[in-house]
CSV table of C-alpha atoms in Angstrom, one decimal:
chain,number,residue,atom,x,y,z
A,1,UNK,CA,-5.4,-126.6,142.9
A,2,UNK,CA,-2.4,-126.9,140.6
A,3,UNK,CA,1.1,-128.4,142.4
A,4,UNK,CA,2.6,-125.1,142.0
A,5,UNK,CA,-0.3,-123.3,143.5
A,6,UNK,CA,-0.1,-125.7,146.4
A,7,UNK,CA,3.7,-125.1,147.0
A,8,UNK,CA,3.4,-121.0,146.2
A,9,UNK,CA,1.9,-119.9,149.4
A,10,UNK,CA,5.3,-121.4,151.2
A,11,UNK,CA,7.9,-118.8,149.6
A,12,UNK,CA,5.3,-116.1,151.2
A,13,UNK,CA,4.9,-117.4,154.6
A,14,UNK,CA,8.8,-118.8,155.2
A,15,UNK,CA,11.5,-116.4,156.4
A,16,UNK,CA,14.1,-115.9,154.2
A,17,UNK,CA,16.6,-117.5,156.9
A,18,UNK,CA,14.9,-120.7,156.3
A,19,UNK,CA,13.7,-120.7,152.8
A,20,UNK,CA,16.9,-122.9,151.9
A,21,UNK,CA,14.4,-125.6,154.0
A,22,UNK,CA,11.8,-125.5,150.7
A,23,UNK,CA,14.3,-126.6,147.8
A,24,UNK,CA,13.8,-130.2,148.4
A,25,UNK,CA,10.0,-130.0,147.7
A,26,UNK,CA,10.1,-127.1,145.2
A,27,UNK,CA,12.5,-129.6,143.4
A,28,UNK,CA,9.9,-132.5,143.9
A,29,UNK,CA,7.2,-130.1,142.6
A,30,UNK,CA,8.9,-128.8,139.3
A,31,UNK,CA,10.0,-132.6,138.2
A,32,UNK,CA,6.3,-133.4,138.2
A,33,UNK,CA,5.2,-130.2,136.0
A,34,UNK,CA,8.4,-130.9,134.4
A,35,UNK,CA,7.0,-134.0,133.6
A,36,UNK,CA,4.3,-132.9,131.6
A,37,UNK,CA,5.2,-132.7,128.1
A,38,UNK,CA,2.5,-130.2,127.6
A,39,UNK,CA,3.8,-127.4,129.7
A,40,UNK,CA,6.6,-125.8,129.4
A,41,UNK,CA,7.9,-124.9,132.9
A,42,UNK,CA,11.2,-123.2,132.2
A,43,UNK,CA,10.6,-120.2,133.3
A,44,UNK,CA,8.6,-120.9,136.5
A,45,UNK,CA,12.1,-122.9,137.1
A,46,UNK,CA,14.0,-119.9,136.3
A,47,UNK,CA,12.1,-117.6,138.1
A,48,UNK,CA,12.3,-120.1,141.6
A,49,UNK,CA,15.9,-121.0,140.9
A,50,UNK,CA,16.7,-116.2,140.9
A,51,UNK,CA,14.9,-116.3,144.3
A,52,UNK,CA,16.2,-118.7,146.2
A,53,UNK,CA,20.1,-117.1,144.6
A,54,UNK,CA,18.5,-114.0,145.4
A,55,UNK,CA,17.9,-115.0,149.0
A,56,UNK,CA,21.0,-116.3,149.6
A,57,UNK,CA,23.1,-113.3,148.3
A,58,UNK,CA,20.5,-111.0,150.7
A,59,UNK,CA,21.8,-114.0,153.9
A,60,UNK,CA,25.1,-113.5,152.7
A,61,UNK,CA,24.3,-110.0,152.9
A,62,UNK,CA,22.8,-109.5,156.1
A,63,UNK,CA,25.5,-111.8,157.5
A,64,UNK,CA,28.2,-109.4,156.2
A,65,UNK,CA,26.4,-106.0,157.3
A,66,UNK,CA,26.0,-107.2,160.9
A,67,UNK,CA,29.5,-108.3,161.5
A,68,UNK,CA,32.3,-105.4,161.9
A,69,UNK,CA,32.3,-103.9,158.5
A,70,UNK,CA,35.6,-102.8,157.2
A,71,UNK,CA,36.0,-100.0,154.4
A,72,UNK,CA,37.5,-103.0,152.6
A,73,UNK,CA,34.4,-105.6,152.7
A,74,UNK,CA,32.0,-102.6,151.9
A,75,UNK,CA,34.9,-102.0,148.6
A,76,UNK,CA,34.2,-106.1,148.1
A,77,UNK,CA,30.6,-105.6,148.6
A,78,UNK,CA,30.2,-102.7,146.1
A,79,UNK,CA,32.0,-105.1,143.1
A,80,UNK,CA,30.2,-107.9,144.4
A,81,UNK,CA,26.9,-105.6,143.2
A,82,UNK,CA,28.1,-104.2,140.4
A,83,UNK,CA,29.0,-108.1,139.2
A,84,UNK,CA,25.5,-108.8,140.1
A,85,UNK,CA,24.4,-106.3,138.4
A,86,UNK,CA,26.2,-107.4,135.3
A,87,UNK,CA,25.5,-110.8,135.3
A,88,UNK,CA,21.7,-110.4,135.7
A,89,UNK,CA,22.3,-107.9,132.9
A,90,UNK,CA,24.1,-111.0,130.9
A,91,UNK,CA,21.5,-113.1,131.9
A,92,UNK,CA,18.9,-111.2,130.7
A,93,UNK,CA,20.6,-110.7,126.5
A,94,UNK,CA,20.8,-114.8,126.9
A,95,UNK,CA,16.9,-115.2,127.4
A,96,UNK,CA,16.2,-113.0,124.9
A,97,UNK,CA,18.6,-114.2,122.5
A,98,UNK,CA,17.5,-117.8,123.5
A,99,UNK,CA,13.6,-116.6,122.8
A,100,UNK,CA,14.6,-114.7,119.2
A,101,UNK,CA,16.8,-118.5,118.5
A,102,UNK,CA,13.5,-120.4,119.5
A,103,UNK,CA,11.4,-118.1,117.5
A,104,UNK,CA,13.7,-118.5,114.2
A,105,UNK,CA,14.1,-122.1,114.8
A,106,UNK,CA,10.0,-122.7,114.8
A,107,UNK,CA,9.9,-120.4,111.7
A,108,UNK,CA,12.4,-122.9,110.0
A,109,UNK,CA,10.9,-126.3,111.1
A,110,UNK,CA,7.7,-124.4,109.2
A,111,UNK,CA,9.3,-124.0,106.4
A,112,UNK,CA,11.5,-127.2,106.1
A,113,UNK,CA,7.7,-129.0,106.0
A,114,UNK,CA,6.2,-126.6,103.7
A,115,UNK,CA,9.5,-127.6,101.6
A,116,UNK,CA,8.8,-131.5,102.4
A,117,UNK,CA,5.0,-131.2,101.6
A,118,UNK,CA,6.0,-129.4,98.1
A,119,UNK,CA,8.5,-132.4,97.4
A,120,UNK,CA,5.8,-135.0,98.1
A,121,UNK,CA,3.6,-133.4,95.8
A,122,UNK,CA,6.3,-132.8,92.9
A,123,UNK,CA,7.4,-136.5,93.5
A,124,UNK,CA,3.8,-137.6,93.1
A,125,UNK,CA,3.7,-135.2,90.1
A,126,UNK,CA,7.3,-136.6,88.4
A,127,UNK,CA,5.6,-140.4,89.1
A,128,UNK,CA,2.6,-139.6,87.0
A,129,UNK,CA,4.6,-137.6,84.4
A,130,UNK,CA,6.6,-140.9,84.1
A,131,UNK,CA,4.1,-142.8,83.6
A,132,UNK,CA,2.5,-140.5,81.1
A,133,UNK,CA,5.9,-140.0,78.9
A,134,UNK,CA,5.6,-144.4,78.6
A,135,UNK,CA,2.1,-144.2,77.7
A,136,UNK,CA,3.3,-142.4,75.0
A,137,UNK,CA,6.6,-144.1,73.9
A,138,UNK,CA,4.3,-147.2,73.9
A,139,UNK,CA,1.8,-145.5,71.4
A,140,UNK,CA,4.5,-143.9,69.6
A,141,UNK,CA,6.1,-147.6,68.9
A,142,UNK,CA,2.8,-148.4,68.0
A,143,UNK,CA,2.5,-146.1,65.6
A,144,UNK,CA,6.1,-146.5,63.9
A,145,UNK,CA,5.0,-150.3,63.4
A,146,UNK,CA,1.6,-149.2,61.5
A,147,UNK,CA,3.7,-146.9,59.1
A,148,UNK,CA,6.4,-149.8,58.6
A,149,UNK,CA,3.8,-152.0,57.6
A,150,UNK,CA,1.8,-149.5,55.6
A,151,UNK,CA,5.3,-149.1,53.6
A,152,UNK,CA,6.3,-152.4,53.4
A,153,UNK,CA,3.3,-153.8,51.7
A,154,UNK,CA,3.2,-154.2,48.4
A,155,UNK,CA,1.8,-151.6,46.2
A,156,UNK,CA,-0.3,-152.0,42.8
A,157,UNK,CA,1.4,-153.7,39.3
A,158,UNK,CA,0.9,-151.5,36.5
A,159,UNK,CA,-1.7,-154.2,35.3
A,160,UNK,CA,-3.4,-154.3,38.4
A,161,UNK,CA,-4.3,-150.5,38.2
A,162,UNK,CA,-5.7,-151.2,34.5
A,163,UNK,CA,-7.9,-153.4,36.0
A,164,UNK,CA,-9.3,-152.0,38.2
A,165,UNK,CA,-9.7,-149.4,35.5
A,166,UNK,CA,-11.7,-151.2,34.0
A,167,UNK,CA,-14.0,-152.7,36.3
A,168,UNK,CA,-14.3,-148.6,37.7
A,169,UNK,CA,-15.6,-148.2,33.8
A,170,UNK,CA,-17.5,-150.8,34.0
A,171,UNK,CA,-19.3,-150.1,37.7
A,172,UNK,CA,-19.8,-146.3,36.2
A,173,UNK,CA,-21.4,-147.8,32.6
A,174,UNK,CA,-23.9,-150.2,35.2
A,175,UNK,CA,-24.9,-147.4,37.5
A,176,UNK,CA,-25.6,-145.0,34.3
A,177,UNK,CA,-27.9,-148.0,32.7
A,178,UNK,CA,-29.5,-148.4,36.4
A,179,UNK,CA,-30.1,-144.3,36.4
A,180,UNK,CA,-31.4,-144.7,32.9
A,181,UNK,CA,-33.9,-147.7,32.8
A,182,UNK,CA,-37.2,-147.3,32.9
A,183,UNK,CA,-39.3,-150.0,33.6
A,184,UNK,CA,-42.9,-150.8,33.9
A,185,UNK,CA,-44.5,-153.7,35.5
């Protein structure tokens, strides 16, 4: 049995002259379900909080119909229900403007960590970009010293080219002999 279930029975069985005896325990009773993070009690609270206003306005009520009543507290009594009237009305647009804010503000905290998920992941993807771009600066400096090496050594003298000439001749005339012996052992 669940502490409101044990409690729930009371509000059916007490007269409405003494229900005003039950708010110390219903108090008691909704602090503990209160206190579970889990639950959300607020509208058990609500709901216990219109009935026992309720049953004071019908005390108040009955109090006022059974002594003399004057044309003037039955005017008092009939703005006293219309401003009931109105006020539970009120009341009402509040919860449900209250549920709609609740609503939207869920549907944001959803989409502020879809956001924060997407900037891990571009964060991640900006920190391996980064490291990619000086991969490549370091094999693009690499490359810039090969070609200032290449073109700052020295390049062939004029007799150096006729000879090796020459010893091209030379290999060409030796490898035309080799295709052109013939020999017999």
């Amino acid at each position: 049995m669940t502490l409101w279930e044990s409690i729930q029975p009371k509000f059916v069985k007490t007269p409405f002259d003494q229900v005003s005896s039950l708010t110390t325990e219903v108090q008691k009773v909704l602090a503990v379900i209160e206190g579970v993070e889990t639950v959300d009690s607020s509208s058990l609270r609500n709901m216990v909080q219109e009935y026992f206003g309720q049953v004071h306005k019908f005390i108040d009520l009955e109090s006022s119909f059974s002594s003399a009543s004057t044309k003037n507290q039955d005017e008092k009594l009939q703005k006293l229900v219309i401003r009931l009237k109105d006020e539970e009305s009120l009341k009402r647009k509040f919860v449900e403007e209250a549920n709609g804010l609740k609503a939207e503000l869920t549907n944001l905290q959803e989409e502020i960590d879809a956001l924060c998920r997407k900037k891990g992941e571009i964060e991640s993807s900006l920190k391996a970009n980064k490291k990619e771009v000086k991969m490549r600066e370091v094999n693009i400096f690499d490359i810039n010293e090969e070609i200032t090496s290449i073109k700052s050594s020295p390049t062939l003298s004029e007799s150096e080219v006729n000879s090796l000439k020459l010893l091209r001749n030379m290999l060409e005339s030796s490898r035309e002999e080799l295709n052109n012996f013939k020999w017999k052992p």
